[in-house]
Amino acid sequence: MIYGAMKLSLGGSLRLAFRPWVEGLENIPAEGPAILASNHLSFSDSFFLPIMLDRKVTFIAKAEYFTTPGLKGRMTAAFFKGVGQLPVDRSGARGAGEAAVRSGVEVLERGELFGIYPEGTRSPDGRLYRGKPGGLARVALASGAPVIPVAMIDTEKIQPPGKVLPKLMRPGIRIGRPLDFGRYHGMEQDRFVLRAVTDEVMYEIMKLSGQEYVDIYATAAKRKLNEAAAAQKTGRAERQRDARGARPAVAGATSATAGGGPRSEGQDGGPAGGTNP
């Protein structure tokens, strides 16, 4: 009920303001479980995809969105519950993976749609990064549900980092044909199978989105960017500190030059150590 009300109010506003386009709606089954595996460009991905579908889509979100105290925290929790997101405790990589798998399988067992971002986090630069096999592939093999690749288009351009107000433009969604991984049934503990399933899905997402593919995890790319930014900030601070330290010496030299420079011994009385004739 809450989901329907949120979708009607928020979805109607987003559709009117941004006019998102979508291709491949016929690939979403009218009923039964399915996994929507999407690239992740923006915070708004979890809003634009559900409002364009007739069926409810459940995503997972970090538990902090549901447990923050205060009025703002309660409003945030109500909002995420309203748009069909489930809280998942992401403390520790293994714990996060297990929680995501359990949540996904439970949603699919109810015959619903489960949304997941195989990259595990938003792309830091608009490129498509390596998918993490611990969530998507395990949910697919444990549930037997088909995987539908989805490509979000241009959502990162609506509100780039540092921008307060969103840019009114048309984002897009491309939905691919369902992928069946029944041939791997019972092999969800095989890491090579998990990698093969994940890579196949990521390849289909790449074809739909047209993104450049980078064969590293997005989390590693973000870490490198943060380290580079920190190093640049440190270097800038050091240069500023060196410049401040150099100013007194320059000022002193200028003062000495203005006064005729340092006086050598014997300057007024002939050569040093000598006597006037």
XYZ file of C-alpha atoms in Angstrom:
277
model
C 0.000 0.000 0.000
C 2.784 2.422 0.945
C 4.756 1.382 -2.134
C 1.780 2.100 -4.369
C 1.196 5.513 -2.818
C 4.882 6.455 -3.054
C 5.052 5.230 -6.646
C 1.959 7.209 -7.577
C 3.103 10.471 -5.977
C 6.865 10.336 -6.475
C 6.687 8.393 -9.723
C 4.209 10.781 -11.258
C 6.372 13.766 -10.374
C 9.552 12.172 -11.719
C 7.866 11.128 -14.946
C 6.476 14.586 -15.495
C 9.720 16.391 -14.705
C 12.286 14.099 -16.358
C 10.261 12.142 -18.967
C 12.436 8.992 -18.769
C 12.388 6.664 -21.774
C 12.503 2.889 -21.641
C 13.184 0.080 -24.106
C 12.520 -3.628 -23.614
C 9.575 -3.566 -21.218
C 8.324 -6.735 -22.895
C 11.257 -8.590 -21.282
C 9.810 -8.096 -17.784
C 7.541 -11.068 -16.961
C 3.967 -10.232 -16.002
C 4.255 -12.533 -12.988
C 6.730 -14.802 -11.245
C 10.190 -14.171 -9.806
C 12.990 -12.461 -11.712
C 16.247 -10.682 -10.899
C 16.872 -7.253 -12.395
C 20.654 -6.796 -12.601
C 21.546 -3.203 -13.406
C 24.554 -0.962 -13.785
C 24.726 1.715 -11.099
C 25.395 5.317 -12.090
C 23.364 7.381 -9.643
C 21.416 7.403 -6.396
C 18.329 7.930 -8.560
C 18.655 4.562 -10.341
C 16.537 2.903 -7.654
C 13.742 5.393 -8.375
C 13.686 5.677 -12.155
C 13.629 1.926 -12.796
C 10.690 1.074 -10.480
C 8.475 3.943 -11.680
C 8.675 2.649 -15.250
C 7.524 -0.862 -14.348
C 4.042 -2.068 -13.521
C 5.374 -4.540 -10.939
C 7.024 -3.816 -7.614
C 10.818 -4.048 -7.522
C 12.626 -4.603 -4.228
C 16.213 -3.406 -3.819
C 18.515 -3.687 -0.821
C 19.925 -0.663 0.998
C 22.393 -0.267 3.853
C 20.831 -0.584 7.280
C 21.973 2.901 8.348
C 19.235 4.395 6.168
C 16.659 2.720 8.421
C 18.221 3.207 11.861
C 19.370 6.835 11.922
C 17.788 8.579 14.963
C 15.825 11.805 14.911
C 13.104 13.208 12.689
C 15.273 13.184 9.583
C 16.231 9.558 10.252
C 12.605 8.506 10.644
C 11.641 10.297 7.445
C 14.506 8.664 5.576
C 13.532 5.229 6.867
C 9.902 5.760 5.869
C 10.984 6.913 2.415
C 13.175 3.880 1.732
C 10.541 1.486 3.023
C 7.986 3.241 0.859
C 10.009 2.769 -2.328
C 10.500 -0.924 -1.620
C 14.029 -1.105 -0.230
C 15.163 -3.637 2.352
C 17.689 -2.885 5.122
C 20.867 -4.960 4.981
C 23.651 -4.835 7.550
C 26.836 -4.354 5.530
C 29.290 -4.689 8.397
C 31.991 -6.867 6.895
C 32.176 -8.082 3.308
C 31.103 -11.637 4.113
C 28.224 -10.495 6.336
C 26.992 -8.094 3.683
C 27.093 -10.777 1.014
C 25.191 -13.292 3.116
C 22.543 -10.704 4.024
C 22.071 -9.730 0.380
C 21.680 -13.359 -0.676
C 19.138 -14.110 2.038
C 17.119 -10.990 1.282
C 17.133 -11.671 -2.437
C 16.058 -15.283 -2.140
C 13.220 -14.351 0.226
C 11.895 -11.756 -2.228
C 12.067 -14.215 -5.133
C 10.393 -16.988 -3.151
C 7.391 -14.677 -2.878
C 7.286 -14.524 -6.672
C 8.422 -10.888 -6.818
C 11.077 -8.881 -8.666
C 14.433 -8.382 -6.962
C 16.771 -5.575 -8.049
C 20.524 -5.739 -7.556
C 23.614 -3.809 -8.655
C 26.373 -6.347 -9.429
C 29.079 -3.661 -9.215
C 28.255 -3.283 -5.524
C 28.456 0.514 -5.559
C 27.968 3.462 -7.888
C 30.442 3.931 -10.702
C 32.869 6.754 -9.810
C 33.298 7.900 -13.417
C 30.454 6.565 -15.549
C 32.308 3.454 -16.681
C 31.139 -0.129 -16.060
C 33.167 -2.027 -13.468
C 33.680 -5.678 -12.676
C 30.703 -7.392 -11.082
C 30.973 -8.952 -7.644
C 30.040 -12.659 -7.778
C 29.014 -13.018 -4.137
C 25.543 -11.482 -4.512
C 23.994 -11.697 -7.967
C 25.269 -15.126 -8.995
C 24.508 -16.780 -5.671
C 20.980 -15.383 -5.588
C 20.388 -16.517 -9.170
C 21.635 -20.060 -8.604
C 19.991 -20.458 -5.192
C 16.595 -19.264 -6.435
C 16.635 -20.489 -10.032
C 15.091 -17.175 -11.092
C 15.987 -15.701 -14.491
C 18.356 -12.733 -14.582
C 17.272 -9.718 -16.635
C 20.122 -7.332 -17.529
C 19.249 -3.645 -17.238
C 21.163 -0.558 -18.356
C 20.532 2.847 -16.825
C 21.418 5.623 -19.271
C 22.620 9.149 -18.321
C 21.268 9.099 -14.749
C 24.675 10.251 -13.464
C 24.296 13.477 -15.443
C 21.109 14.514 -13.652
C 22.820 15.425 -10.383
C 26.639 15.162 -10.581
C 28.656 15.243 -7.334
C 28.713 18.718 -5.822
C 25.502 19.856 -7.515
C 22.586 20.707 -5.238
C 19.835 21.017 -7.817
C 19.172 18.269 -10.369
C 19.419 18.933 -14.074
C 16.169 18.406 -15.986
C 17.030 15.921 -18.715
C 15.755 12.602 -20.027
C 17.418 9.513 -18.524
C 16.898 6.176 -20.206
C 16.488 2.501 -19.373
C 17.272 -0.474 -21.611
C 16.026 -3.882 -20.524
C 17.561 -6.996 -22.042
C 16.287 -10.508 -22.542
C 16.161 -12.863 -19.533
C 19.205 -15.069 -18.940
C 18.704 -18.635 -17.724
C 21.440 -20.169 -15.569
C 19.669 -23.440 -14.841
C 22.651 -25.307 -16.265
C 24.557 -24.351 -13.107
C 21.914 -25.578 -10.657
C 23.451 -26.766 -7.380
C 26.830 -25.197 -8.144
C 26.429 -21.953 -6.172
C 29.489 -22.793 -4.039
C 31.792 -23.078 -7.054
C 33.663 -19.777 -7.315
C 34.491 -20.339 -10.979
C 30.810 -20.800 -11.785
C 29.909 -17.690 -9.792
C 32.475 -15.685 -11.743
C 31.240 -17.074 -15.081
C 27.614 -16.184 -14.293
C 28.543 -12.682 -13.132
C 30.744 -11.989 -16.155
C 28.017 -13.123 -18.551
C 25.533 -10.732 -16.967
C 28.034 -7.859 -16.975
C 28.736 -8.460 -20.665
C 25.027 -8.142 -21.468
C 24.788 -4.943 -19.390
C 27.787 -3.548 -21.265
C 26.118 -4.235 -24.619
C 22.938 -2.505 -23.478
C 24.607 0.533 -21.908
C 27.483 1.100 -24.325
C 29.765 1.824 -21.356
C 33.493 1.271 -21.349
C 34.238 -1.830 -19.263
C 36.958 -1.762 -16.589
C 38.099 -5.121 -15.211
C 38.528 -4.007 -11.609
C 36.001 -3.504 -8.831
C 34.408 -0.082 -8.501
C 35.322 -0.029 -4.810
C 39.016 -0.370 -5.752
C 38.670 2.409 -8.328
C 37.071 4.687 -5.728
C 39.846 3.913 -3.273
C 42.496 4.858 -5.842
C 40.682 8.087 -6.668
C 40.390 8.971 -2.983
C 44.068 8.226 -2.400
C 45.042 10.368 -5.384
C 42.818 13.210 -4.162
C 44.296 12.940 -0.656
C 47.849 12.966 -2.027
C 47.057 15.991 -4.155
C 45.562 17.801 -1.165
C 48.595 16.956 0.974
C 50.971 18.153 -1.724
C 49.069 21.406 -2.105
C 49.169 21.985 1.660
C 52.908 21.309 1.756
C 53.561 23.753 -1.082
C 51.534 26.425 0.673
C 53.408 25.800 3.917
C 56.781 26.001 2.148
C 55.716 29.234 0.467
C 54.732 30.771 3.813
C 58.047 29.682 5.329
C 60.009 31.256 2.486
C 58.406 34.700 2.742
C 60.353 35.980 5.859
C 63.694 35.061 4.270
C 62.782 36.932 1.109
C 61.637 39.925 3.149
C 64.888 39.924 5.150
C 67.014 39.784 2.021
C 65.091 42.656 0.532
C 65.582 44.720 3.701
C 69.308 44.026 3.775
C 69.661 44.976 0.120
C 67.810 48.223 0.745
C 70.294 49.103 3.496
C 73.355 48.620 1.243
C 73.825 44.925 1.892
C 75.913 43.302 4.608
C 78.902 45.445 5.583
C 82.239 43.639 5.213
C 84.904 44.018 7.812
C 87.019 47.085 7.121
C 84.562 48.490 4.606
C 84.970 52.067 5.924
C 88.643 51.867 6.858
C 90.252 50.342 3.805
C 90.994 46.703 3.253
C 90.188 44.391 6.069
C 93.086 44.130 8.457
C 94.951 47.049 6.757
C 95.672 50.659 7.753
C 95.169 53.919 5.989
C 98.297 55.293 4.493
